[in-house]
mmCIF file of C-alpha atoms in Angstrom:
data_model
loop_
_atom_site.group_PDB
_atom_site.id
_atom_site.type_symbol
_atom_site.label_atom_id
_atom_site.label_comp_id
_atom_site.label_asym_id
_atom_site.label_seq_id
_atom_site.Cartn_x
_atom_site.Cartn_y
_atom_site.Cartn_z
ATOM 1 C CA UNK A 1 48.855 27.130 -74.095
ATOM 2 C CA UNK A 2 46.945 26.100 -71.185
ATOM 3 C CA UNK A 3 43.149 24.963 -71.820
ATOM 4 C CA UNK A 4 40.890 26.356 -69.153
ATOM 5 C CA UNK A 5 38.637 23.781 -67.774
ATOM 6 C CA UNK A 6 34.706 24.694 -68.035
ATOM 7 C CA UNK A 7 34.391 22.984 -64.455
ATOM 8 C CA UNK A 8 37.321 25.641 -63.132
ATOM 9 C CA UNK A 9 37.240 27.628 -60.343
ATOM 10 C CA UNK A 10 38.850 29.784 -62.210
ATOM 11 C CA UNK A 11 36.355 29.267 -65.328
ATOM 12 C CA UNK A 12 33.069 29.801 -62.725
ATOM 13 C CA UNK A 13 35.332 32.865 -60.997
ATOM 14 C CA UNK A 14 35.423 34.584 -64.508
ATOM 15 C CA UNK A 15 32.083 34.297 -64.330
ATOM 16 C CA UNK A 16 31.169 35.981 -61.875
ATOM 17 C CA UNK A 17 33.630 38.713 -63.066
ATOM 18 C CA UNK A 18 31.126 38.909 -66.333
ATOM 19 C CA UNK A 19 28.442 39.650 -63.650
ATOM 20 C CA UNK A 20 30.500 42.391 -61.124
ATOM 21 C CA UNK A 21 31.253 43.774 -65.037
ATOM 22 C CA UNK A 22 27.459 44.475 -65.473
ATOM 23 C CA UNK A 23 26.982 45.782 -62.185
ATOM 24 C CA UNK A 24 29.837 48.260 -63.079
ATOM 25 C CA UNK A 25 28.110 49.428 -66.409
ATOM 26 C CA UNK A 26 24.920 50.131 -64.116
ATOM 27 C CA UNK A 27 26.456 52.119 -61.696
ATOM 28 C CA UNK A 28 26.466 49.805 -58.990
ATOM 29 C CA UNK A 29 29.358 48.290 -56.576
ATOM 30 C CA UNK A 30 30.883 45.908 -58.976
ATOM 31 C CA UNK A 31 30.041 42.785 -57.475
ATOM 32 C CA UNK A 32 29.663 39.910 -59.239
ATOM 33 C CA UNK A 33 28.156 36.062 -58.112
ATOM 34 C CA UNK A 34 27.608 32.545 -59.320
ATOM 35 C CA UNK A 35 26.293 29.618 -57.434
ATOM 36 C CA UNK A 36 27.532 26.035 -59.233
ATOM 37 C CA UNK A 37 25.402 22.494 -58.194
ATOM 38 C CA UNK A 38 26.924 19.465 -60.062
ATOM 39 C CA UNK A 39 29.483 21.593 -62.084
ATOM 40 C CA UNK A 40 26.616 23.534 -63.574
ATOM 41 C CA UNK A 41 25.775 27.612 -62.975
ATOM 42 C CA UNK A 42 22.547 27.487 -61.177
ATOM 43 C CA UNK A 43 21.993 30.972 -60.551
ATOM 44 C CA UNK A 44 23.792 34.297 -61.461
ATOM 45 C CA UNK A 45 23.336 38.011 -60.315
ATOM 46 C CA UNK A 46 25.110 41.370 -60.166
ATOM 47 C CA UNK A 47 25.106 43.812 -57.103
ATOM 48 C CA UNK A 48 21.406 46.024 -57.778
ATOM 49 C CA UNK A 49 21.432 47.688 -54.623
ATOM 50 C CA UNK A 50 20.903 51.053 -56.284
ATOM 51 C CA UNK A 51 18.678 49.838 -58.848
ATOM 52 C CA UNK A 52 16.245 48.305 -56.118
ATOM 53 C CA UNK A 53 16.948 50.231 -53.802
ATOM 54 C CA UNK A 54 17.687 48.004 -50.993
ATOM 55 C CA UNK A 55 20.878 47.614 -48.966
ATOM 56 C CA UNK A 56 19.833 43.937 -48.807
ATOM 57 C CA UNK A 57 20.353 43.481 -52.972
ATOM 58 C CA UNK A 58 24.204 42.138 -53.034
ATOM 59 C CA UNK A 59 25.052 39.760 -55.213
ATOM 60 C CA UNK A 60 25.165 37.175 -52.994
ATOM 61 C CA UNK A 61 21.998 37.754 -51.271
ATOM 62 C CA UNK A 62 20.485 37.909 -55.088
ATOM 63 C CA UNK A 63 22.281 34.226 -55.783
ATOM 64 C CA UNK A 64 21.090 32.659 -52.928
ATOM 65 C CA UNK A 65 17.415 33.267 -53.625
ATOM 66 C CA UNK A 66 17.447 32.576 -57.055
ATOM 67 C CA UNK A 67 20.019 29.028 -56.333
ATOM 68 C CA UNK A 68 17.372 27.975 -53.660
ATOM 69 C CA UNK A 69 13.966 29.433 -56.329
ATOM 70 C CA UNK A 70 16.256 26.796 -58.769
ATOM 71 C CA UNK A 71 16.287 23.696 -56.297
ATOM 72 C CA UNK A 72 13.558 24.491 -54.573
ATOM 73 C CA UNK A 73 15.095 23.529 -51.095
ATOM 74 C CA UNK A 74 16.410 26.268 -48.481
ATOM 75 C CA UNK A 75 19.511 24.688 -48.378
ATOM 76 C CA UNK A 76 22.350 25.104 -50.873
ATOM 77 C CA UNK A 77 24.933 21.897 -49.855
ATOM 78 C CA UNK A 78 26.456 21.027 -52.152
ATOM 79 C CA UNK A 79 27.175 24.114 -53.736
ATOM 80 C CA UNK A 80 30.074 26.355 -54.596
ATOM 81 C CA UNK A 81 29.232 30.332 -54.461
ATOM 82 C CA UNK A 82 31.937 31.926 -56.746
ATOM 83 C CA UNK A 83 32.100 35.570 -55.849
ATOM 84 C CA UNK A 84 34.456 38.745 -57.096
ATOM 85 C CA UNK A 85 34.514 40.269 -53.654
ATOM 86 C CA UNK A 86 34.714 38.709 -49.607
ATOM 87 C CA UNK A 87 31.373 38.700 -48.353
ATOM 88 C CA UNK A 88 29.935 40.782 -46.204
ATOM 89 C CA UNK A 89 28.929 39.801 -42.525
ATOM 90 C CA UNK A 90 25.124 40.453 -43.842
ATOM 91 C CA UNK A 91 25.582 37.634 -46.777
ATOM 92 C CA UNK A 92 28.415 35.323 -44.704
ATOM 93 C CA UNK A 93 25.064 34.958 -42.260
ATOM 94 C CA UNK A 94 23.168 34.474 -45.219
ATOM 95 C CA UNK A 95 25.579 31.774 -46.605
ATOM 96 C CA UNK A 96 25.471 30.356 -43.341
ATOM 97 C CA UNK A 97 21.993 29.393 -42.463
ATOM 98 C CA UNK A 98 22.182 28.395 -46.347
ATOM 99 C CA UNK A 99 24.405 25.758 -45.472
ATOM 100 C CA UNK A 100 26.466 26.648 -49.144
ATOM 101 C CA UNK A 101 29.196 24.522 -48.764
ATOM 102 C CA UNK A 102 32.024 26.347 -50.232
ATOM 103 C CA UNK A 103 32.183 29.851 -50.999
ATOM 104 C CA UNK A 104 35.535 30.909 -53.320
ATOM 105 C CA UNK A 105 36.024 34.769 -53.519
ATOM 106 C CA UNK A 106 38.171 37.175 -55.386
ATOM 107 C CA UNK A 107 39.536 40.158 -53.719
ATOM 108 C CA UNK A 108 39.637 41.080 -50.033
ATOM 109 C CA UNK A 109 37.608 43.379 -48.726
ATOM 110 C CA UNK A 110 39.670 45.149 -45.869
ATOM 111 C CA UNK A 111 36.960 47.758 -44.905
ATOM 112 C CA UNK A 112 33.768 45.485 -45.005
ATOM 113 C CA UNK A 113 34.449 41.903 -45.235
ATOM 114 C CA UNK A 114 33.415 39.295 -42.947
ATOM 115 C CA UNK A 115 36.805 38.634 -41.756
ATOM 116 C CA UNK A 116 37.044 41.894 -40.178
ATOM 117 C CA UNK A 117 33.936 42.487 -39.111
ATOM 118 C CA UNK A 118 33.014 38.927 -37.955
ATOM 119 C CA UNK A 119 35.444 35.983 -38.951
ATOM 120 C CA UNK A 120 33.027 33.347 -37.312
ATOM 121 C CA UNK A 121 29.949 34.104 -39.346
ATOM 122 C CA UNK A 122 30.865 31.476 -42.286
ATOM 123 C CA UNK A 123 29.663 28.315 -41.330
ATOM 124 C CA UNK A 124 32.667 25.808 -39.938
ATOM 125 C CA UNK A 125 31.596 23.163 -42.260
ATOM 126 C CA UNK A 126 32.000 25.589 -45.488
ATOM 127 C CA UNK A 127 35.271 25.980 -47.612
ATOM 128 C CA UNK A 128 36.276 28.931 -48.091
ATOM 129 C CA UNK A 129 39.004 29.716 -50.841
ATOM 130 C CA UNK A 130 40.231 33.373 -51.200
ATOM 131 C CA UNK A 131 42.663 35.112 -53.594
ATOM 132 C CA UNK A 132 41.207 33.644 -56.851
ATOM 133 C CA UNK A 133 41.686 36.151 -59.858
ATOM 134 C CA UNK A 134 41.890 38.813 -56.853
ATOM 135 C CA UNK A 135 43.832 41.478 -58.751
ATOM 136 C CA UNK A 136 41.417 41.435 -61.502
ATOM 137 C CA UNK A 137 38.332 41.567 -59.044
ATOM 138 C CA UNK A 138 40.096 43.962 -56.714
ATOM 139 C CA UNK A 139 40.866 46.362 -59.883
ATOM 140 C CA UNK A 140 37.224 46.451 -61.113
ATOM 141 C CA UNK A 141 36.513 47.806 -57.682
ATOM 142 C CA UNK A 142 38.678 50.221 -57.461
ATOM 143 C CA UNK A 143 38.342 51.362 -61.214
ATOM 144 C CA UNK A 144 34.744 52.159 -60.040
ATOM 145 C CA UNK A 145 35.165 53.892 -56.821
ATOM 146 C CA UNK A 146 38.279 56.344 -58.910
ATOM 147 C CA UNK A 147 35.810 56.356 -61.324
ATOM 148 C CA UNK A 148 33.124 57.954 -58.863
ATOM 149 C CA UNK A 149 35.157 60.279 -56.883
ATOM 150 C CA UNK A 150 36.052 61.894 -60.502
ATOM 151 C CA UNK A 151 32.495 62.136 -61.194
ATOM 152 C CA UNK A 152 32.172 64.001 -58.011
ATOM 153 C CA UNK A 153 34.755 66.439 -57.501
#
């Protein structure tokens, strides 16, 4: 039996899933985000778009304020944003004039992501890292979205 580190990706990735899981059981995109300074979880949030009402209220967007609120500083180098779905262009702008300097996501997202929509957005001095626990972040999405078109037929 393997022991997962606390100081993972994949331990701050799960995270994050605990968030997108909230977000789910409000009704929301499920959408989940941590940012980590020194191997610590500075700041956490959930997807509230509906709840707010405000297409600016992703999870990401949410992190960033409340990371930079934590350090009190604008900029967010070094730190890691740990995320259950590929950013936006909206947030990868976001994330860059944040100057995060790594951002590791889940699942792909091949309708709205950044890499679609605008692959030079991300800063060229972040890291990016894709793919981590992706099946179980892409599944909570599309759990939810099967989950709404039932509701709606």
């Amino acid at each position: 039996m393997s022991i997962l580190s606390i100081h993972s990706d994949e331990h701050f990735m799960k995270q994050a899933l605990e968030e997108a899981k909230v977000a789910f059981e409000e009704g929301e995109i499920p959408v989940g985000a941590v940012v980590v300074a020194n191997n610590k979880i500075i700041a956490r949030a959930h997807n509230q778009v509906q709840r707010l009402n405000d297409v600016t209220a992703h999870a990401e967007m949410l992190a960033i304020t409340a990371a930079q609120n934590f350090l009190g500083s604008k900029y967010l180098d070094n730190c890691t944003l740990y995320v259950t779905l590929e950013p936006c262009t909206m947030c990868g702008g976001a994330l860059y004039w944040s100057q995060i300097s790594k951002i590791v996501y889940g699942a792909n997202d091949e309708k709205r992501g950044y890499r679609l929509m605008n692959p030079e957005i991300i800063h060229p001095k972040t890291e990016i890292k894709s793919g981590l626990l992706a099946k179980e972040c892409g599944e909570l999405v599309k759990s939810f979205f099967h989950q709404m078109r039932g509701n709606n037929s």
